[in-house]
Short mmCIF file of C-alpha atoms and ligand atoms in Angstrom, two decimals:
data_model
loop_
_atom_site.label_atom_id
_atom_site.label_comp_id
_atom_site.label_asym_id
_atom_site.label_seq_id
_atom_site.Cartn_x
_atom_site.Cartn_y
_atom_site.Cartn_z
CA UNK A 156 106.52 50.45 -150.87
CA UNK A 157 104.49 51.24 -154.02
CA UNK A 158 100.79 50.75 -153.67
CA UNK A 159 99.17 48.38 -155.75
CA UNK A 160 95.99 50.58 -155.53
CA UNK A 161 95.57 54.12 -157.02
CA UNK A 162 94.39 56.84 -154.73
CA UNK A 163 90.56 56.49 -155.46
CA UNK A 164 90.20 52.60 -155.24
CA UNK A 165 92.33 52.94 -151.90
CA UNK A 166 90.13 56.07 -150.64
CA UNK A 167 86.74 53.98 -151.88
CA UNK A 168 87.90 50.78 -150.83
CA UNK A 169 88.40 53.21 -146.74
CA UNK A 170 85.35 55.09 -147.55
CA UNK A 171 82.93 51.54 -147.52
CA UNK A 172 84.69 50.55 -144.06
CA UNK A 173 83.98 53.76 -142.74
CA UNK A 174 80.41 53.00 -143.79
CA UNK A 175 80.82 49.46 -142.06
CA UNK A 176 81.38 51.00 -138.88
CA UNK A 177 84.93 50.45 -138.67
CA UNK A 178 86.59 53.40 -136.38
CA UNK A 179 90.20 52.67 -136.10
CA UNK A 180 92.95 50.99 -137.70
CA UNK A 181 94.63 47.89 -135.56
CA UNK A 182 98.33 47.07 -136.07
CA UNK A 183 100.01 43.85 -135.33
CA UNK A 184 101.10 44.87 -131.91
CA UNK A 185 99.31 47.30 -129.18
CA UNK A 186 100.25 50.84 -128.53
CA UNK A 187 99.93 52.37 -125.36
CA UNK A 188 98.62 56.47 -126.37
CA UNK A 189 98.55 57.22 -122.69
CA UNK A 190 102.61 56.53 -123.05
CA UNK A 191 103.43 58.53 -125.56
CA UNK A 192 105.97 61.52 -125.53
CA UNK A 193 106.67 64.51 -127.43
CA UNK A 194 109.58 63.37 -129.96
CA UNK A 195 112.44 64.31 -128.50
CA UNK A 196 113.76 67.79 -130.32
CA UNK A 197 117.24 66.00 -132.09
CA UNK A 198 120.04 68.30 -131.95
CA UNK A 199 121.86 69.79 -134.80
CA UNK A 200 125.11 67.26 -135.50
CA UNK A 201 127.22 70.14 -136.07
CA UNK A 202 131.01 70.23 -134.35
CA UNK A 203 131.79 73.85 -133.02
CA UNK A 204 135.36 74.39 -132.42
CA UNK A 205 136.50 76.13 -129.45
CA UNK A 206 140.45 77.26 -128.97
CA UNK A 207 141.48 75.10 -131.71
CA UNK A 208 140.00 71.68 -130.55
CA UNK A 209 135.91 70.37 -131.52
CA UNK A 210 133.76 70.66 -128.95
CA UNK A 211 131.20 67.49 -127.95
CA UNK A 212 127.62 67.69 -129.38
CA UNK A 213 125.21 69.41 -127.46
CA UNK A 214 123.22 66.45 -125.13
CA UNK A 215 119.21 65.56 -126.77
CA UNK A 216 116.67 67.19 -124.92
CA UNK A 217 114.62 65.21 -122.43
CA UNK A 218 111.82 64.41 -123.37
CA UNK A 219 108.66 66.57 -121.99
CA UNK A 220 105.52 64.23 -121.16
CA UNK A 221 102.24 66.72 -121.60
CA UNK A 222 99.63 66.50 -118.95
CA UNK A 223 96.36 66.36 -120.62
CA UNK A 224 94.72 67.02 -117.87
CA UNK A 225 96.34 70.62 -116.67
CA UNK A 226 96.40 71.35 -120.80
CA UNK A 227 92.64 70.58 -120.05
CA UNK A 228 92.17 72.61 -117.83
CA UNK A 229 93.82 75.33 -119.10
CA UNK A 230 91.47 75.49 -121.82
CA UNK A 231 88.63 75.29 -120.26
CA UNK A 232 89.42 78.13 -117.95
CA UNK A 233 89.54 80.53 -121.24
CA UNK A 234 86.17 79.83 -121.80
CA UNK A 235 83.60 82.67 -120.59
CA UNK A 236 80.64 81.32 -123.17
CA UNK A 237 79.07 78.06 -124.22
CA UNK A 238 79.94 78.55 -127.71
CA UNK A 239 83.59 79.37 -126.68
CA UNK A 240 83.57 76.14 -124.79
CA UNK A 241 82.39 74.51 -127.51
CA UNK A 242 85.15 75.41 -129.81
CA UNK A 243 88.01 75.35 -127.75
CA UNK A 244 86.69 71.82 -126.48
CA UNK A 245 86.79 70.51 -129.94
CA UNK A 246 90.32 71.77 -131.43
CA UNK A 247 91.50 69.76 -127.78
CA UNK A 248 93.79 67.45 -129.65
CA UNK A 249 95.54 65.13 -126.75
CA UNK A 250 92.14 62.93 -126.61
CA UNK A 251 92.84 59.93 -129.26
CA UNK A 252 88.97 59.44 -129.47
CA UNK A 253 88.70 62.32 -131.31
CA UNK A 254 90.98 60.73 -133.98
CA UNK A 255 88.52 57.68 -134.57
CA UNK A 256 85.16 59.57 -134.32
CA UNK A 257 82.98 61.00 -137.18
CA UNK A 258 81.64 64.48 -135.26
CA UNK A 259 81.69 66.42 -132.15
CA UNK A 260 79.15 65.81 -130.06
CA UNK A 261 78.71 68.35 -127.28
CA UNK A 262 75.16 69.41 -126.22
CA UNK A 263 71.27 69.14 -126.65
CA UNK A 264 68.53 71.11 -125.13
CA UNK A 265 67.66 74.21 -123.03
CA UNK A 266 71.23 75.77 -122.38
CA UNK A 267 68.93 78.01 -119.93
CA UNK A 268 67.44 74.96 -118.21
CA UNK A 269 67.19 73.90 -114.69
CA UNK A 270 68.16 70.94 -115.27
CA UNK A 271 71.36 69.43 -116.89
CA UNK A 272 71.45 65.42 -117.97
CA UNK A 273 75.04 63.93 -118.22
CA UNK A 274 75.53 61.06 -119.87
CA UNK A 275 78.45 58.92 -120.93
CA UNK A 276 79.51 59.59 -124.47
CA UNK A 277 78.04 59.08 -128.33
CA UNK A 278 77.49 56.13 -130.19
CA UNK A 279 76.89 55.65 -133.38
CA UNK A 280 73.60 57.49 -133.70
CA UNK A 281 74.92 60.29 -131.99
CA UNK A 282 78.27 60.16 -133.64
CA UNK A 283 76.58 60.18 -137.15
CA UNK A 284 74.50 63.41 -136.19
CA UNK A 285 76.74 65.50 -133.84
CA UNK A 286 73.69 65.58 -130.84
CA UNK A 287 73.28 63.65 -127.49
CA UNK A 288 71.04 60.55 -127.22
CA UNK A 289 69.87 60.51 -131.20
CA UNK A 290 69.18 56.70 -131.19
CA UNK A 291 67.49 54.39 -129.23
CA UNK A 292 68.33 55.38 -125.55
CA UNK A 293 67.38 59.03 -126.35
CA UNK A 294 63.77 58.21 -127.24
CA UNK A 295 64.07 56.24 -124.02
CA UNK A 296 65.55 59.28 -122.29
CA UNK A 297 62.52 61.39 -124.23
CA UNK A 298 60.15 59.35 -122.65
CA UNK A 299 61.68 60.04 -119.04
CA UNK A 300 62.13 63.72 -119.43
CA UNK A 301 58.15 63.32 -120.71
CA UNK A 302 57.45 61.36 -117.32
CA UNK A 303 57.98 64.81 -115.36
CA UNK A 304 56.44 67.24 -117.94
CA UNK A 305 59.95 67.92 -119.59
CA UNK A 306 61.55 67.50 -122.73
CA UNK A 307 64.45 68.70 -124.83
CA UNK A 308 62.91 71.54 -127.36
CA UNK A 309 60.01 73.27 -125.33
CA UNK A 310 59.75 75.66 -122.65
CA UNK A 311 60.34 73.27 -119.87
CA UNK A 312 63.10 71.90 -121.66
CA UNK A 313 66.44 70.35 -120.54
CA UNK A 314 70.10 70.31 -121.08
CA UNK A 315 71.37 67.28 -122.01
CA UNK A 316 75.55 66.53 -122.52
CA UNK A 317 77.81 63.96 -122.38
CA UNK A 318 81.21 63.56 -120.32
CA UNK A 319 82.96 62.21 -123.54
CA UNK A 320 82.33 64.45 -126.44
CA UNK A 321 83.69 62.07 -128.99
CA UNK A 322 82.15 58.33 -129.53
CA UNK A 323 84.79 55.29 -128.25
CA UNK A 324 85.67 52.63 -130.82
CA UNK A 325 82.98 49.89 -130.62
CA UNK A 326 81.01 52.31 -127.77
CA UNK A 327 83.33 50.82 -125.22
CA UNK A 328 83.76 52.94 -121.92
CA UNK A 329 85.78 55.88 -121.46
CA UNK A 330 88.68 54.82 -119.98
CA UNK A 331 89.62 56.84 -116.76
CA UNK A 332 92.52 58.61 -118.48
CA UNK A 333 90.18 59.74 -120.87
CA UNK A 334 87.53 60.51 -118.30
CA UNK A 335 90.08 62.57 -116.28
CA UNK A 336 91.37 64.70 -119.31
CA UNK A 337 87.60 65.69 -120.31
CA UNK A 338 86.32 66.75 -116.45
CA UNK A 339 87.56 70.22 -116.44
CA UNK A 340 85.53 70.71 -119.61
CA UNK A 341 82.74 68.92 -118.13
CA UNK A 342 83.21 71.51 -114.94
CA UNK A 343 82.98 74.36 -116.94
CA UNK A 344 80.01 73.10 -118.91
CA UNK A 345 78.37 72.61 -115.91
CA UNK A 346 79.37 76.08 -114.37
CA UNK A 347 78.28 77.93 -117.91
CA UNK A 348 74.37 76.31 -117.53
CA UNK A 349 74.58 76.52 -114.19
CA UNK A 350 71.63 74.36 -114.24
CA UNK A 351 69.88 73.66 -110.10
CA UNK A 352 69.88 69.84 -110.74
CA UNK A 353 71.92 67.66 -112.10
CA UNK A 354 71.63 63.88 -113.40
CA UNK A 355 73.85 61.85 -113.53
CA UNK A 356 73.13 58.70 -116.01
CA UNK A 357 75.02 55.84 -115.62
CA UNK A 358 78.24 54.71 -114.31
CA UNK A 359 80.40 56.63 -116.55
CA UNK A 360 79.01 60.39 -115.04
CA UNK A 361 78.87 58.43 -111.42
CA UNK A 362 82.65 58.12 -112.05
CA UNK A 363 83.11 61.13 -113.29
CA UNK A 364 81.25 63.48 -110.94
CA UNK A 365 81.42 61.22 -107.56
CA UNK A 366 84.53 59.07 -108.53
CA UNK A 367 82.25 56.38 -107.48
CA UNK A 368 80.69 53.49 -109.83
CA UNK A 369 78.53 50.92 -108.63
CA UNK A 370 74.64 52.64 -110.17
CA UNK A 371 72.49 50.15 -108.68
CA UNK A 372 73.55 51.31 -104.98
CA UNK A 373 74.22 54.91 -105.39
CA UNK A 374 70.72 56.01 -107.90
CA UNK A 375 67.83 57.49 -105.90
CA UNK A 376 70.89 59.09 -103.52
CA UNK A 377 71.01 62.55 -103.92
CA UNK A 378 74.75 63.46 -103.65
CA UNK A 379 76.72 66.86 -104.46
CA UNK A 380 78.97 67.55 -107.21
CA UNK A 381 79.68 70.51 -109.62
CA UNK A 382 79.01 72.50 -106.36
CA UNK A 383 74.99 71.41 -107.16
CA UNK A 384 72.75 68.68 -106.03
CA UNK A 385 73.52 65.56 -108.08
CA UNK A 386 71.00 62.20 -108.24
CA UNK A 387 72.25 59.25 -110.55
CA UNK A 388 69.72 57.57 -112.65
CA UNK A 389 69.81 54.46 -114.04
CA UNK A 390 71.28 54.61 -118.03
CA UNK A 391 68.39 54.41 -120.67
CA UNK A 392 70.65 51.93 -122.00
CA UNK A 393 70.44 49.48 -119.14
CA UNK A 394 66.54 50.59 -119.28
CA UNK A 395 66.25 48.97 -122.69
CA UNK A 396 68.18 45.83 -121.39
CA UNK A 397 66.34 45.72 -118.44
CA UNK A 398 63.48 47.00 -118.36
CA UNK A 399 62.13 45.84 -114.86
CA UNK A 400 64.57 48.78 -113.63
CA UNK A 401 62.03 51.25 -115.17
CA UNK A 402 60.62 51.96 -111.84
CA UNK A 403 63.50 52.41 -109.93
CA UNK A 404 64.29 55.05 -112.69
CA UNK A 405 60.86 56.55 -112.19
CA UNK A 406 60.88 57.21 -108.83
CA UNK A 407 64.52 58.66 -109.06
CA UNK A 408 63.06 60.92 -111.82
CA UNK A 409 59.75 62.45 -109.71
CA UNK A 410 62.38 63.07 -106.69
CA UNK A 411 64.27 64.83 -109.48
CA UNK A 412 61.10 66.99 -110.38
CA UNK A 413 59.93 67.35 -106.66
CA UNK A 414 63.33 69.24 -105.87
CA UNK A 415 62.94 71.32 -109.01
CA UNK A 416 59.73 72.40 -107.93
CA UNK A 417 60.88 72.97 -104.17
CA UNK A 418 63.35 75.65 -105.77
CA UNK A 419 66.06 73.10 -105.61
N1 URA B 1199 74.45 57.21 -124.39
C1 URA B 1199 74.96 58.29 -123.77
O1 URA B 1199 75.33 58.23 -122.61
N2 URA B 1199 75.03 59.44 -124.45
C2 URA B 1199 74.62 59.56 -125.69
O2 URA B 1199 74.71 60.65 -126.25
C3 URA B 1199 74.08 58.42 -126.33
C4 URA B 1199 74.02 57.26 -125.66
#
């Protein structure tokens, strides 16, 4: 169907929705990504003849579902370096947030530190600028690291990184599919620091690390994941919204800093 828009009014008019905040295109019926296929490979329509007398077509090839998750890990296992990681992580192409989101957002911080922060995934701060709790939450999460001497460019700086690397249309939640398909990067991320303690803020990295959600009864519970002592915090996000959780998060935090100064 010819357009009735030239190139640059159509690429303007997708530009200033881009700019809007829109992240993905919706058709007039849903598609399931997690359901699709690799096109089946069509065989050639072409007759051989045998003794005489045409032979039947060759049958179509079945088609071959990829698992994300072993193509994951496959990946991920390659990877001997944080910058390695990095890239490899990045080209992974089976994730369809990485179709709707601006940058790559994988790390922030001390990638020497002893102490490793994993959050959920972007938004649109972080999405705009490629790092890890730019907007509001991160000055919250400045302000938490600041509560136990830390912070995320000075010597007693920390690591902080996301389970999704790639911001979710309107900052919904990963879904678990996507969740799954990103842990064996997240493993190796971990592994690579190989930071003493790790946070976990949020439901999204309980999920991820613990398969477990439910923040409000599992923070201030130190737990083990990543083959490392784990403590989930409550989200600076939720902090913002409710603020009377502030000391909860507190006290999760000096427990955090009293094991890092016992040696972990
Ligand atoms: N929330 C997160 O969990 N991570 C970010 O990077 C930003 C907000």
């Amino acid at each position: 169907m010819e357009s009735v828009f030239d190139y640059h009014s159509a690429r303007a008019m997708l530009e200033w929705q881009i700019d809007l905040g829109v992240t993905e295109t919706i058709s007039d019926a849903p598609i399931n990504r997690f359901e699709a296929v690799q096109e089946p490979v069509k065989p050639k329509a072409t007759a051989t003849v045998e003794n005489g007398k045409p032979t039947k077509p060759a049958p179509p090839v079945k088609p071959v579902a990829v698992d994300a998750v072993a193509e994951a890990q496959k990946l991920a296992d390659q990877a001997t370096t944080l910058e390695e990681l990095a890239k490899i992580q990045s080209e992974f192409e089976m994730c369809d947030l990485k179709k709707g989101a601006r940058k790559f957002v994988f790390a922030d911080g001390n990638p020497k530190s002893r102490l490793l922060i994993l959050g959920e995934a972007p938004g649109r701060d972080e999405d705009q600028q490629g790092r890890p709790f730019a907007g509001e939450a991160g000055q919250l999460l400045d302000k938490m690291l600041a509560a136990i001497d830390m912070d995320r460019t000075g010597e007693n700086s920390a690591y902080v990184t996301n389970v999704m690397p790639w911001r979710p249309p309107q900052n919904r939640d990963p879904s678990v599919e996507e969740i799954a398909m990103m842990m064996p990067f997240v493993s190796k991320h971990i592994e690579l620091v190989s930071p003493d303690v790790v946070i976990l803020m949020g439901n999204v990295a309980c999920l991820a690390a613990l398969s477990k959600k439910g923040i409000t009864r599992l923070r201030g519970n130190w737990a083990t994941a990543f083959e490392r002592p784990v403590m989930p915090i409550f989200h600076p996000a939720y902090l913002l919204r409710t603020p009377v959780a502030k000391r909860d998060a507190w006290a999760d935090l000096l427990a955090v800093q009293a094991k890092l100064k016992k040696g972990a």
